[in-house]
Every structure is written in structure tokens, then in C-alpha cells.
């Protein structure tokens, strides 16, 4: 009798397993992922109930006590243990305690390349309870000044290799901002932080300086172009850092992993997911000053790397390298990042072996995120009933001609299914939007009001997403006044303003154009000349390379006699984007950026073909 019952039970289990695989193939993947999300939420709720938040800094200090000799950062062959970083960052804190008037809550801007001192200064200032603003190391001149002014710092700390960039703007900086250089010999008006560190004590800093009781308190500013205007300082709260630091853990990383970080630390991906993620785990990171495709795999083998962070361009660069023997002879098991194309994803796996690619979606200033925990090629993540209960987001119809969300006759936004839609995220007490430093207008411009009912508020991510029949999500495009190139967001308004400074330019309309074989979009500027003036291509070249970072310089120019605009005089881009840069389709003059000739040159059919065939690298 017992045997027959066991037989029936066993058969029933087999049938249930078969039905689950047939009808709900991703049930267990979804279940374990949502369980991890719930565990993170429970942990944060515990912190709130205690009334004292355990921050990433607190976790770092705990690791420094429990595993002082464990390597935390490996940089150019040098090892910095958790204890080393703790002591060096304490020295930084004591310098500012003893030689400045900085206090808890003050903002300090940090302009530094990837190096251990970036982390030392960041953690040292965090020990004082300061808000640290990460500045993009590619920007210069007016763009750099705008970013510094936007976050309102009391001090600016500059890496040794970037002092020349800051020296150019020193006369324009406010007298209330003290400038510190990580070098013994510094320009006049700059204080040598390196010199003072040599005599600074490394005793622990009293916890009272940095103790935090509110999840929503600000700890970082990270610059983003958002969907409009110049780069803005996105407010990053302790809550966002704690959530971001759990991503490596959620994808299956452990304290035994060695994480390779080649992305710039001024980005949230490297700083929050990478450095803070390693702190969350108590793991080791190998930090690279700058990504090198030719050195990537040799570094991975040399340091026994098991996890690396990527953006889509990084993987494409690796696939473009000449094939070598032993390309699968490494210990890398996970690649975590965003922006990899499906074709590159497949080629990467075929060529470099059994590496699980963990694609994700997250915006610096947003609380919304998706994770591709199943490994579906091309997807940025997936949604399900459980996740929808925890994270309120929607996809709505978008009007490409008007460049705004589409609304019905009642004035409400329209849900989309199985077609590209604008990703929006509900803003409420559970999912707050912390906005940007500076004028409230910056924050207000990112919000959509009265979306589905009177009084509701949603965050406009500026990204178009497609959801398929299996609830997988795919990135489709960006909207608004930004596009992505070389792993960076390009603010079209900033580029247009720089071009518009030339005395022969009447109007400039900047947008991104797709090029086969490249991630993102290359910059293109449509230009109207002032009456009775001529186009000086060398001057245009000189202007953009002087005032813009390399990734923001337009690769193509289009000369027009007039531009289409909306009723509110906003320049239309949609048709220009559709037209691209094909000289066979466009009768107006087209030009291409030639770095060898240091000028823009006429875009001929032959030149166009070379670009499309990949014979000319952009």
C-alpha cells in the first residue's frame, strides 16, 4: 500500500515538474531572484528599525577589522589590503579635519582617474560625513566649471595627472572652494594633499563624524546628462548605494571572487556596483587605470580574475582583437554590466568560453532596475508578477515627432504591449526620486504628472524598452536630448552650445546616428550658417576638440538652409536621425571628422563606404 502511494506521489511530482517546465519555464529563476530582492528589502527595513543605518563605509570598516590583511585593491601589481585602505583613508580624513573647515554634510568634488587614491579620498571624506561629487575626467573648460558649480562644493580634490585641466579654470573658481592636488609640486592656488598626507596620522576617525540614521540622506553626487540639457549632479542616497552594492551578490558573486574593474570610477557602475559591491562581499577588486583590450585577458590570467564589469563597447573591443591561442584558458565565470548587443554577446561566448553574461538595466538617478538572471541573450532583464508588486514601472506610448509621451482624448498616457514604449517608474514613498542638485527645475523636468490618474507622478527614464511575450525586456533606444556613444551619455544641448559659439554658426541641432557594427550612436550636427558667412571646417574641428570630451565630438556635419521645429520652437530631430549620414540619400553637404587632418572633410560616397565596411574606425 505504501509503495503504491509512493509511486503515485512520484508520478505526480514528475507530472507537476513537466507542467511547470512547459507552462512556467522561468518559475524557479523568477522565484530565487525575487527572494533575493525581498531579502535586501528586509535587511534595509531592519536598519531603519534600529534607527542607525549600516552603510557601505561601516561594512568596509568591519572587513578592515575582521580581515585586515585580505587584498581589497590590486593596482598595477601593487596590493592594498583592507587595512591599508582603511589607514590611508583615515589619513585623508585627518588632513581635512586639521587643515580645513570641512564639516559633516559639506560637499567635496573629486576629479581623479582610476587609482587607489580615488578610493582613499572617497572613503576618507565619507569618514567625515561629507558628500562626494564624482567629476567626469574627460570634461574640461566651461563644462567642468558647470559641473563644479552645480554640486556647490566646499573643496575640490584633483589627481596628479589632471592638475593641468584644473589650472585652466582656477581663475574662474569661487574663492570659497579650496583646491587640493594629489602631488608634491602643485600650481599656485592649489594645496598639496600628498604633502600633508605624509605627516597625517592614520588613527581611526570617530564614528560620530559619519554615523547615518536616514536611508534617504545624500552621500554622493554622480553626474548624468539625463534626457535634457547639460550634465546634472544626480543625488545618490545611502539607500541607492546599499541597493547597488547588492547587485554583485544578487548575481551570485561571493567573498572569494576577484572582480576586474576597468570602467571609470566616476560612473555609478564602477563606483557603486563595483567598489561598493566588493565591500558588500568582502571581496578583492583589480583596478585598471584605463581599459586595454590588448591587456585584458593577460590581466585576468595574471590576477586570477573571476568576475569583470563591462559596458557593451568593452565586449565588442575584445571581440575585435586578433585571435590568440588559449583564449578560453582563464578563470572568469561572470561578466556583469549593460549595453552588449546580441551579436557581440554570442560571439563573446563562442570565443571566450563558458562565461555567464549578466546584463542589467539601471539609471544613475532612478530606483528602477532590471537584471537578466536567466542569461537570455539580448535581454536587459525580465519582469514577472512578483517583481511588479515590488517595483512599479510601466511602458507607455511615445510620440517620436513631438518627442513626448502620447496621451489619449482624456489626457492620460497609454500603456503599450509588445512594442517599444517609454519606461516610466512610479514615484512614491517606497520608490523615491531624489533628483538633482541645484535648481528644482532640473528635477521637475524628469517627472511626468497626471500619467494614469490625477495627481500621480512618474519618473521619465528617457529610455524606450520592449517587452516580449515571455516578459523579457529589451533596450530599444533613448529619447530626448541625449544619445550614447563610447559608453558615455552625450548631452546634445551642450554640444550644440559649443558649436554655436562660433561666429559663423546661426543654429546647431545635434543628434545621434546609428552605424552598423557600433554600440550606441555617433554624434552628428545639423548646422545653419549665418547670412553672408562661410563655413570654416578647421575652426569647427578646433572648437569641438577644445571644449568637448572626445566621445561628445560630432563625427558628422550636415549643412542645412532651414530646420524643422515644433510649435514651441523645439528643433525636431526624428527625421534627421532617420536620414543618417548617407550622401546618396542626402543632397545637402555632409562632412566627416578627420583627426589626421585636424579638420572636417567632405563625406564622399567612397568615404561613406569605408566607414560602413569598418575600414575607418570611429
CSV table of N, CA and C in Angstrom, one decimal, residues 310-468:
chain,number,residue,atom,x,y,z
A,310,UNK,N,31.5,45.2,-17.4
A,310,UNK,CA,31.6,45.7,-18.8
A,310,UNK,C,30.5,46.7,-19.1
A,311,UNK,N,30.8,47.4,-20.2
A,311,UNK,CA,29.7,48.1,-21.0
A,311,UNK,C,29.8,47.4,-22.4
A,312,UNK,N,28.8,47.6,-23.2
A,312,UNK,CA,28.8,46.9,-24.5
A,312,UNK,C,30.0,47.1,-25.3
A,313,UNK,N,30.5,48.3,-25.4
A,313,UNK,CA,31.7,48.6,-26.2
A,313,UNK,C,32.9,47.8,-25.8
A,314,UNK,N,33.0,47.6,-24.5
A,314,UNK,CA,34.2,46.8,-24.0
A,314,UNK,C,34.2,45.4,-24.6
A,315,UNK,N,33.1,44.7,-24.6
A,315,UNK,CA,33.0,43.4,-25.1
A,315,UNK,C,33.2,43.4,-26.6
A,316,UNK,N,32.8,44.4,-27.3
A,316,UNK,CA,33.0,44.5,-28.7
A,316,UNK,C,34.5,44.7,-29.0
A,317,UNK,N,35.1,45.5,-28.2
A,317,UNK,CA,36.6,45.7,-28.4
A,317,UNK,C,37.4,44.4,-28.2
A,318,UNK,N,36.9,43.6,-27.3
A,318,UNK,CA,37.6,42.3,-27.0
A,318,UNK,C,37.4,41.4,-28.2
A,319,UNK,N,36.2,41.4,-28.8
A,319,UNK,CA,35.9,40.5,-29.9
A,319,UNK,C,36.7,41.0,-31.2
A,320,UNK,N,37.0,42.3,-31.2
A,320,UNK,CA,37.7,42.8,-32.4
A,320,UNK,C,39.2,42.5,-32.4
A,321,UNK,N,39.7,42.1,-31.2
A,321,UNK,CA,41.1,41.7,-31.1
A,321,UNK,C,41.5,40.5,-31.9
A,322,UNK,N,42.7,40.4,-32.4
A,322,UNK,CA,43.2,39.3,-33.2
A,322,UNK,C,43.1,38.0,-32.3
A,323,UNK,N,42.7,36.9,-32.9
A,323,UNK,CA,42.5,35.7,-32.1
A,323,UNK,C,43.9,35.2,-31.7
A,324,UNK,N,43.9,34.6,-30.5
A,324,UNK,CA,45.2,34.1,-29.9
A,324,UNK,C,44.9,32.7,-29.4
A,325,UNK,N,45.9,31.9,-29.2
A,325,UNK,CA,45.8,30.6,-28.5
A,325,UNK,C,45.4,30.8,-27.1
A,326,UNK,N,44.7,29.9,-26.5
A,326,UNK,CA,44.4,29.8,-25.1
A,326,UNK,C,43.4,30.9,-24.6
A,327,UNK,N,42.5,31.4,-25.5
A,327,UNK,CA,41.6,32.5,-25.1
A,327,UNK,C,40.6,32.0,-24.1
A,328,UNK,N,40.4,30.7,-24.0
A,328,UNK,CA,39.4,30.2,-23.1
A,328,UNK,C,40.1,29.7,-21.8
A,329,UNK,N,41.4,29.9,-21.8
A,329,UNK,CA,42.2,29.5,-20.6
A,329,UNK,C,42.3,30.6,-19.6
A,330,UNK,N,41.2,30.7,-18.8
A,330,UNK,CA,41.1,31.7,-17.7
A,330,UNK,C,40.1,31.3,-16.7
A,331,UNK,N,39.9,32.0,-15.6
A,331,UNK,CA,39.0,31.6,-14.5
A,331,UNK,C,37.8,32.5,-14.4
A,332,UNK,N,37.6,33.4,-15.5
A,332,UNK,CA,36.4,34.3,-15.5
A,332,UNK,C,35.2,33.5,-15.6
A,333,UNK,N,34.2,33.7,-14.7
A,333,UNK,CA,32.9,32.9,-14.8
A,333,UNK,C,31.7,33.9,-14.9
A,334,UNK,N,31.9,35.1,-14.6
A,334,UNK,CA,30.8,36.1,-14.7
A,334,UNK,C,31.2,37.4,-15.3
A,335,UNK,N,30.4,37.9,-16.2
A,335,UNK,CA,30.6,39.3,-16.8
A,335,UNK,C,29.3,40.1,-16.5
A,336,UNK,N,29.4,41.2,-15.7
A,336,UNK,CA,28.3,41.9,-15.2
A,336,UNK,C,28.3,43.3,-15.8
A,337,UNK,N,27.2,43.8,-16.4
A,337,UNK,CA,27.2,45.1,-17.0
A,337,UNK,C,26.0,45.4,-17.8
A,338,UNK,N,26.1,46.3,-18.8
A,338,UNK,CA,25.0,46.7,-19.6
A,338,UNK,C,25.4,47.1,-21.0
A,339,UNK,N,24.5,47.0,-21.9
A,339,UNK,CA,24.7,47.6,-23.3
A,339,UNK,C,25.4,46.7,-24.3
A,340,UNK,N,25.4,45.4,-24.1
A,340,UNK,CA,26.0,44.5,-25.0
A,340,UNK,C,25.0,44.0,-26.1
A,341,UNK,N,25.3,44.1,-27.3
A,341,UNK,CA,24.5,43.7,-28.4
A,341,UNK,C,24.4,42.2,-28.5
A,342,UNK,N,23.3,41.7,-29.0
A,342,UNK,CA,23.1,40.3,-29.1
A,342,UNK,C,24.2,39.6,-29.9
A,343,UNK,N,24.5,40.2,-31.1
A,343,UNK,CA,25.6,39.5,-31.9
A,343,UNK,C,26.9,39.5,-31.2
A,344,UNK,N,27.2,40.6,-30.5
A,344,UNK,CA,28.5,40.6,-29.8
A,344,UNK,C,28.5,39.6,-28.6
A,345,UNK,N,27.3,39.5,-28.0
A,345,UNK,CA,27.1,38.6,-26.9
A,345,UNK,C,27.4,37.1,-27.3
A,346,UNK,N,26.8,36.7,-28.5
A,346,UNK,CA,27.0,35.4,-29.0
A,346,UNK,C,28.5,35.2,-29.4
A,347,UNK,N,29.1,36.1,-30.0
A,347,UNK,CA,30.5,36.0,-30.4
A,347,UNK,C,31.4,35.9,-29.2
A,348,UNK,N,31.1,36.7,-28.2
A,348,UNK,CA,31.9,36.7,-27.0
A,348,UNK,C,31.9,35.3,-26.3
A,349,UNK,N,30.7,34.7,-26.2
A,349,UNK,CA,30.6,33.4,-25.6
A,349,UNK,C,31.3,32.3,-26.4
A,350,UNK,N,31.1,32.4,-27.7
A,350,UNK,CA,31.7,31.4,-28.6
A,350,UNK,C,33.2,31.4,-28.5
A,351,UNK,N,33.7,32.7,-28.4
A,351,UNK,CA,35.2,32.8,-28.5
A,351,UNK,C,35.9,32.7,-27.1
A,352,UNK,N,35.3,33.2,-26.1
A,352,UNK,CA,36.0,33.2,-24.8
A,352,UNK,C,35.5,32.2,-23.7
A,353,UNK,N,34.6,31.4,-24.1
A,353,UNK,CA,34.2,30.2,-23.3
A,353,UNK,C,33.0,30.4,-22.4
A,354,UNK,N,32.9,29.6,-21.4
A,354,UNK,CA,31.6,29.5,-20.6
A,354,UNK,C,31.6,30.6,-19.5
A,355,UNK,N,31.3,31.8,-20.0
A,355,UNK,CA,31.2,32.9,-19.1
A,355,UNK,C,29.7,33.3,-19.0
A,356,UNK,N,29.1,33.4,-17.9
A,356,UNK,CA,27.7,33.8,-17.8
A,356,UNK,C,27.7,35.3,-17.9
A,357,UNK,N,27.0,35.8,-18.9
A,357,UNK,CA,26.9,37.3,-19.1
A,357,UNK,C,25.6,37.7,-18.3
A,358,UNK,N,25.8,38.6,-17.4
A,358,UNK,CA,24.7,39.1,-16.5
A,358,UNK,C,24.4,40.5,-16.9
A,359,UNK,N,23.5,40.7,-17.9
A,359,UNK,CA,23.1,42.0,-18.3
A,359,UNK,C,22.2,42.6,-17.4
A,360,UNK,N,22.2,43.9,-17.2
A,360,UNK,CA,21.3,44.6,-16.3
A,360,UNK,C,20.9,46.0,-16.8
A,361,UNK,N,19.9,46.5,-16.3
A,361,UNK,CA,19.5,47.9,-16.6
A,361,UNK,C,19.3,48.7,-15.3
A,362,UNK,N,19.9,49.9,-15.3
A,362,UNK,CA,19.7,50.8,-14.1
A,362,UNK,C,20.1,52.2,-14.6
A,363,UNK,N,19.4,53.1,-14.1
A,363,UNK,CA,19.8,54.5,-14.4
A,363,UNK,C,20.3,55.1,-13.1
A,364,UNK,N,21.4,56.0,-13.2
A,364,UNK,CA,22.1,56.5,-12.1
A,364,UNK,C,21.1,57.1,-11.1
A,365,UNK,N,20.1,58.0,-11.5
A,365,UNK,CA,19.3,58.7,-10.6
A,365,UNK,C,18.0,58.0,-10.3
A,366,UNK,N,17.7,56.8,-10.9
A,366,UNK,CA,16.5,56.1,-10.8
A,366,UNK,C,16.5,55.0,-9.8
A,367,UNK,N,15.4,54.6,-9.2
A,367,UNK,CA,15.3,53.5,-8.3
A,367,UNK,C,14.9,52.2,-9.1
A,368,UNK,N,14.6,52.4,-10.4
A,368,UNK,CA,14.1,51.2,-11.2
A,368,UNK,C,15.4,50.5,-11.7
A,369,UNK,N,15.3,49.2,-11.7
A,369,UNK,CA,16.4,48.3,-12.3
A,369,UNK,C,15.8,47.0,-12.7
A,370,UNK,N,16.5,46.4,-13.7
A,370,UNK,CA,16.2,45.1,-14.1
A,370,UNK,C,17.5,44.2,-14.2
A,371,UNK,N,17.4,42.9,-14.0
A,371,UNK,CA,18.5,42.1,-14.1
A,371,UNK,C,18.2,40.8,-14.9
A,372,UNK,N,19.1,40.5,-15.8
A,372,UNK,CA,18.9,39.3,-16.7
A,372,UNK,C,19.5,38.2,-15.9
A,373,UNK,N,18.8,37.5,-15.1
A,373,UNK,CA,19.3,36.4,-14.2
A,373,UNK,C,19.2,35.1,-14.9
A,374,UNK,N,18.5,35.0,-16.1
A,374,UNK,CA,18.4,33.8,-16.8
A,374,UNK,C,19.4,33.6,-17.9
A,375,UNK,N,20.1,34.6,-18.3
A,375,UNK,CA,21.1,34.5,-19.4
A,375,UNK,C,20.5,34.6,-20.8
A,376,UNK,N,19.2,35.0,-20.9
A,376,UNK,CA,18.6,35.2,-22.3
A,376,UNK,C,19.4,36.2,-23.1
A,377,UNK,N,19.9,35.8,-24.2
A,377,UNK,CA,20.8,36.7,-25.0
A,377,UNK,C,20.0,37.9,-25.5
A,378,UNK,N,20.5,39.1,-25.3
A,378,UNK,CA,19.9,40.3,-25.8
A,378,UNK,C,19.0,41.0,-24.8
A,379,UNK,N,18.5,40.3,-23.8
A,379,UNK,CA,17.6,40.9,-22.8
A,379,UNK,C,18.3,41.7,-21.7
A,380,UNK,N,17.7,42.8,-21.3
A,380,UNK,CA,18.3,43.6,-20.1
A,380,UNK,C,17.7,43.0,-18.8
A,381,UNK,N,16.7,42.1,-18.9
A,381,UNK,CA,16.1,41.6,-17.7
A,381,UNK,C,14.8,41.0,-18.0
A,382,UNK,N,14.0,40.7,-17.0
A,382,UNK,CA,12.7,40.2,-17.2
A,382,UNK,C,11.8,40.7,-16.0
A,383,UNK,N,10.5,40.7,-16.3
A,383,UNK,CA,9.6,41.1,-15.2
A,383,UNK,C,8.7,39.9,-15.0
A,384,UNK,N,8.0,40.0,-13.9
A,384,UNK,CA,7.0,38.9,-13.5
A,384,UNK,C,6.1,39.5,-12.5
A,385,UNK,N,5.1,38.7,-12.1
A,385,UNK,CA,4.0,39.2,-11.2
A,385,UNK,C,4.6,39.6,-9.9
A,386,UNK,N,5.6,38.8,-9.4
A,386,UNK,CA,6.2,39.1,-8.1
A,386,UNK,C,7.0,40.4,-8.1
A,387,UNK,N,7.7,40.6,-9.2
A,387,UNK,CA,8.6,41.8,-9.3
A,387,UNK,C,7.8,43.0,-9.5
A,388,UNK,N,6.7,42.9,-10.2
A,388,UNK,CA,5.8,44.1,-10.4
A,388,UNK,C,5.2,44.6,-9.1
A,389,UNK,N,5.0,43.7,-8.1
A,389,UNK,CA,4.5,44.1,-6.8
A,389,UNK,C,5.5,44.9,-6.1
A,390,UNK,N,6.8,44.6,-6.3
A,390,UNK,CA,7.9,45.3,-5.6
A,390,UNK,C,8.4,46.6,-6.3
A,391,UNK,N,8.2,46.6,-7.6
A,391,UNK,CA,8.8,47.7,-8.4
A,391,UNK,C,7.7,48.2,-9.4
A,392,UNK,N,7.1,49.3,-9.2
A,392,UNK,CA,6.1,49.8,-10.0
A,392,UNK,C,6.6,50.6,-11.2
A,393,UNK,N,6.6,50.0,-12.4
A,393,UNK,CA,7.0,50.6,-13.6
A,393,UNK,C,6.0,50.3,-14.7
A,394,UNK,N,6.0,51.1,-15.8
A,394,UNK,CA,5.1,50.9,-16.9
A,394,UNK,C,5.8,51.3,-18.2
A,395,UNK,N,5.3,50.8,-19.3
A,395,UNK,CA,5.8,51.2,-20.6
A,395,UNK,C,4.6,51.9,-21.3
A,396,UNK,N,4.9,53.2,-21.8
A,396,UNK,CA,3.8,54.0,-22.4
A,396,UNK,C,4.2,54.4,-23.8
A,397,UNK,N,3.2,54.7,-24.6
A,397,UNK,CA,3.4,55.1,-26.0
A,397,UNK,C,4.1,56.4,-26.0
A,398,UNK,N,5.0,56.5,-27.1
A,398,UNK,CA,5.8,57.7,-27.2
A,398,UNK,C,5.6,58.3,-28.6
A,399,UNK,N,5.4,59.6,-28.7
A,399,UNK,CA,5.3,60.3,-29.9
A,399,UNK,C,6.6,60.8,-30.4
A,400,UNK,N,7.2,60.2,-31.4
A,400,UNK,CA,8.5,60.5,-31.9
A,400,UNK,C,8.6,61.8,-32.6
A,401,UNK,N,7.5,62.2,-33.2
A,401,UNK,CA,7.5,63.5,-33.9
A,401,UNK,C,7.5,64.7,-32.9
A,402,UNK,N,6.7,64.6,-31.9
A,402,UNK,CA,6.6,65.6,-30.9
A,402,UNK,C,7.7,65.4,-29.8
A,403,UNK,N,8.3,64.3,-29.8
A,403,UNK,CA,9.3,64.0,-28.8
A,403,UNK,C,8.8,64.1,-27.4
A,404,UNK,N,7.6,63.4,-27.1
A,404,UNK,CA,7.0,63.4,-25.8
A,404,UNK,C,6.0,62.3,-25.7
A,405,UNK,N,5.6,61.9,-24.5
A,405,UNK,CA,4.7,60.8,-24.3
A,405,UNK,C,3.3,61.1,-25.0
A,406,UNK,N,2.7,60.1,-25.6
A,406,UNK,CA,1.5,60.2,-26.2
A,406,UNK,C,0.3,60.1,-25.2
A,407,UNK,N,-0.7,60.9,-25.4
A,407,UNK,CA,-1.9,60.9,-24.4
A,407,UNK,C,-3.1,60.7,-25.2
A,408,UNK,N,-4.1,60.1,-24.6
A,408,UNK,CA,-5.4,59.9,-25.2
A,408,UNK,C,-6.3,61.1,-25.1
A,409,UNK,N,-7.6,61.0,-25.5
A,409,UNK,CA,-8.5,62.1,-25.5
A,409,UNK,C,-8.8,62.6,-24.1
A,410,UNK,N,-8.7,61.7,-23.1
A,410,UNK,CA,-8.9,62.1,-21.7
A,410,UNK,C,-7.6,62.8,-21.1
A,411,UNK,N,-6.5,62.7,-21.9
A,411,UNK,CA,-5.3,63.3,-21.4
A,411,UNK,C,-4.4,62.4,-20.6
A,412,UNK,N,-4.8,61.0,-20.6
A,412,UNK,CA,-3.9,60.1,-19.9
A,412,UNK,C,-2.9,59.4,-20.8
A,413,UNK,N,-1.8,59.0,-20.3
A,413,UNK,CA,-0.8,58.2,-21.1
A,413,UNK,C,-1.4,56.8,-21.4
A,414,UNK,N,-0.8,56.2,-22.4
A,414,UNK,CA,-1.3,55.0,-23.0
A,414,UNK,C,-0.4,53.8,-22.8
A,415,UNK,N,-0.8,52.7,-22.2
A,415,UNK,CA,0.0,51.6,-22.0
A,415,UNK,C,0.4,50.9,-23.3
A,416,UNK,N,1.5,50.3,-23.4
A,416,UNK,CA,1.9,49.6,-24.7
A,416,UNK,C,2.2,48.1,-24.3
A,417,UNK,N,2.0,47.3,-25.3
A,417,UNK,CA,2.3,45.9,-25.1
A,417,UNK,C,3.0,45.4,-26.4
A,418,UNK,N,4.1,44.7,-26.2
A,418,UNK,CA,4.8,44.1,-27.3
A,418,UNK,C,5.3,45.1,-28.4
A,419,UNK,N,5.5,46.3,-28.0
A,419,UNK,CA,6.0,47.3,-28.9
A,419,UNK,C,6.8,48.3,-28.1
A,420,UNK,N,7.8,49.0,-28.7
A,420,UNK,CA,8.6,49.9,-27.9
A,420,UNK,C,7.8,51.0,-27.1
A,421,UNK,N,8.1,51.1,-25.8
A,421,UNK,CA,7.4,52.1,-25.0
A,421,UNK,C,8.4,52.8,-24.1
A,422,UNK,N,8.0,54.0,-23.7
A,422,UNK,CA,8.8,54.8,-22.8
A,422,UNK,C,8.8,54.2,-21.4
A,423,UNK,N,9.9,53.9,-20.8
A,423,UNK,CA,9.9,53.3,-19.5
A,423,UNK,C,9.8,54.4,-18.4
A,424,UNK,N,8.7,54.3,-17.6
A,424,UNK,CA,8.5,55.2,-16.5
A,424,UNK,C,8.4,54.4,-15.2
A,425,UNK,N,8.7,55.1,-14.1
A,425,UNK,CA,8.7,54.5,-12.8
A,425,UNK,C,7.9,55.3,-11.8
A,426,UNK,N,7.0,54.7,-11.1
A,426,UNK,CA,6.2,55.4,-10.1
A,426,UNK,C,7.0,56.0,-9.0
A,427,UNK,N,6.8,57.2,-8.7
A,427,UNK,CA,7.5,57.9,-7.6
A,427,UNK,C,6.6,58.0,-6.4
A,428,UNK,N,7.0,57.4,-5.3
A,428,UNK,CA,6.2,57.5,-4.1
A,428,UNK,C,7.2,57.3,-2.9
A,429,UNK,N,6.6,57.1,-1.7
A,429,UNK,CA,7.5,56.9,-0.5
A,429,UNK,C,8.3,55.7,-0.6
A,430,UNK,N,7.8,54.6,-1.2
A,430,UNK,CA,8.6,53.4,-1.3
A,430,UNK,C,9.7,53.5,-2.4
A,431,UNK,N,9.4,54.2,-3.5
A,431,UNK,CA,10.3,54.4,-4.6
A,431,UNK,C,10.5,55.9,-4.8
A,432,UNK,N,11.3,56.5,-4.0
A,432,UNK,CA,11.5,58.0,-4.1
A,432,UNK,C,12.5,58.3,-5.2
A,433,UNK,N,12.3,59.5,-5.7
A,433,UNK,CA,13.2,60.1,-6.7
A,433,UNK,C,13.9,61.2,-6.1
A,434,UNK,N,15.2,61.2,-5.9
A,434,UNK,CA,16.0,62.2,-5.1
A,434,UNK,C,16.4,63.4,-6.0
A,435,UNK,N,16.3,63.2,-7.3
A,435,UNK,CA,16.5,64.3,-8.2
A,435,UNK,C,18.0,64.8,-8.3
A,436,UNK,N,18.1,66.1,-8.6
A,436,UNK,CA,19.4,66.6,-8.9
A,436,UNK,C,19.8,67.8,-7.9
A,437,UNK,N,21.1,68.0,-7.8
A,437,UNK,CA,21.5,69.2,-7.0
A,437,UNK,C,21.2,70.5,-7.9
A,438,UNK,N,21.0,71.6,-7.2
A,438,UNK,CA,20.8,72.8,-8.0
A,438,UNK,C,19.3,73.1,-8.1
A,439,UNK,N,18.9,73.9,-9.1
A,439,UNK,CA,17.5,74.4,-9.3
A,439,UNK,C,16.6,73.2,-9.4
A,440,UNK,N,15.4,73.4,-8.8
A,440,UNK,CA,14.4,72.3,-8.8
A,440,UNK,C,13.9,72.0,-10.2
A,441,UNK,N,14.1,72.9,-11.1
A,441,UNK,CA,13.7,72.7,-12.5
A,441,UNK,C,14.3,71.4,-13.1
A,442,UNK,N,15.6,71.2,-12.7
A,442,UNK,CA,16.3,70.0,-13.2
A,442,UNK,C,15.6,68.7,-12.8
A,443,UNK,N,15.1,68.7,-11.6
A,443,UNK,CA,14.4,67.5,-11.1
A,443,UNK,C,13.0,67.5,-11.7
A,444,UNK,N,12.3,68.6,-11.7
A,444,UNK,CA,11.0,68.7,-12.3
A,444,UNK,C,10.9,68.2,-13.7
A,445,UNK,N,11.9,68.5,-14.5
A,445,UNK,CA,11.9,68.1,-15.9
A,445,UNK,C,12.0,66.6,-16.1
A,446,UNK,N,12.4,65.9,-15.1
A,446,UNK,CA,12.4,64.4,-15.3
A,446,UNK,C,11.1,63.7,-14.8
A,447,UNK,N,10.2,64.5,-14.3
A,447,UNK,CA,8.9,63.9,-13.8
A,447,UNK,C,7.8,64.1,-14.8
A,448,UNK,N,6.9,63.1,-14.8
A,448,UNK,CA,5.7,63.1,-15.6
A,448,UNK,C,4.5,63.1,-14.6
A,449,UNK,N,3.6,64.1,-14.7
A,449,UNK,CA,2.5,64.2,-13.7
A,449,UNK,C,1.2,63.8,-14.4
A,450,UNK,N,0.2,63.4,-13.6
A,450,UNK,CA,-1.1,63.0,-14.1
A,450,UNK,C,-1.0,62.0,-15.3
A,451,UNK,N,-0.3,60.9,-15.0
A,451,UNK,CA,0.0,60.0,-16.1
A,451,UNK,C,-1.2,59.1,-16.4
A,452,UNK,N,-1.7,58.4,-15.3
A,452,UNK,CA,-2.8,57.5,-15.5
A,452,UNK,C,-4.1,58.0,-14.7
A,453,UNK,N,-3.8,58.9,-13.7
A,453,UNK,CA,-4.9,59.4,-12.9
A,453,UNK,C,-4.4,60.8,-12.3
A,454,UNK,N,-5.3,61.6,-11.9
A,454,UNK,CA,-4.9,62.9,-11.4
A,454,UNK,C,-4.0,62.8,-10.1
A,455,UNK,N,-2.9,63.5,-10.2
A,455,UNK,CA,-2.0,63.5,-9.0
A,455,UNK,C,-0.9,62.5,-9.0
A,456,UNK,N,-0.9,61.5,-9.9
A,456,UNK,CA,0.2,60.5,-9.8
A,456,UNK,C,1.4,61.1,-10.5
A,457,UNK,N,2.6,60.6,-10.0
A,457,UNK,CA,3.8,61.1,-10.5
A,457,UNK,C,4.7,60.0,-10.9
A,458,UNK,N,5.4,60.1,-12.1
A,458,UNK,CA,6.3,59.0,-12.6
A,458,UNK,C,7.6,59.7,-13.0
A,459,UNK,N,8.6,58.9,-12.9
A,459,UNK,CA,10.0,59.3,-13.4
A,459,UNK,C,10.1,58.9,-14.8
A,460,UNK,N,10.5,59.8,-15.7
A,460,UNK,CA,10.7,59.6,-17.1
A,460,UNK,C,12.2,59.2,-17.2
A,461,UNK,N,12.4,57.9,-17.5
A,461,UNK,CA,13.8,57.4,-17.6
A,461,UNK,C,14.5,57.9,-18.9
A,462,UNK,N,13.6,58.2,-19.9
A,462,UNK,CA,14.2,58.6,-21.2
A,462,UNK,C,14.6,57.4,-22.1
A,463,UNK,N,14.3,56.2,-21.6
A,463,UNK,CA,14.6,55.0,-22.4
A,463,UNK,C,13.4,54.3,-22.9
A,464,UNK,N,13.5,53.9,-24.2
A,464,UNK,CA,12.5,53.1,-24.8
A,464,UNK,C,12.8,51.6,-24.7
A,465,UNK,N,11.8,50.8,-24.2
A,465,UNK,CA,12.0,49.4,-23.8
A,465,UNK,C,10.9,48.6,-24.5
A,466,UNK,N,11.3,47.4,-24.9
A,466,UNK,CA,10.3,46.5,-25.5
A,466,UNK,C,10.2,45.3,-24.6
A,467,UNK,N,8.9,44.8,-24.3
A,467,UNK,CA,8.7,43.6,-23.5
A,467,UNK,C,8.1,42.6,-24.4
A,468,UNK,N,8.7,41.4,-24.5
A,468,UNK,CA,8.2,40.3,-25.4
A,468,UNK,C,7.2,39.4,-24.7
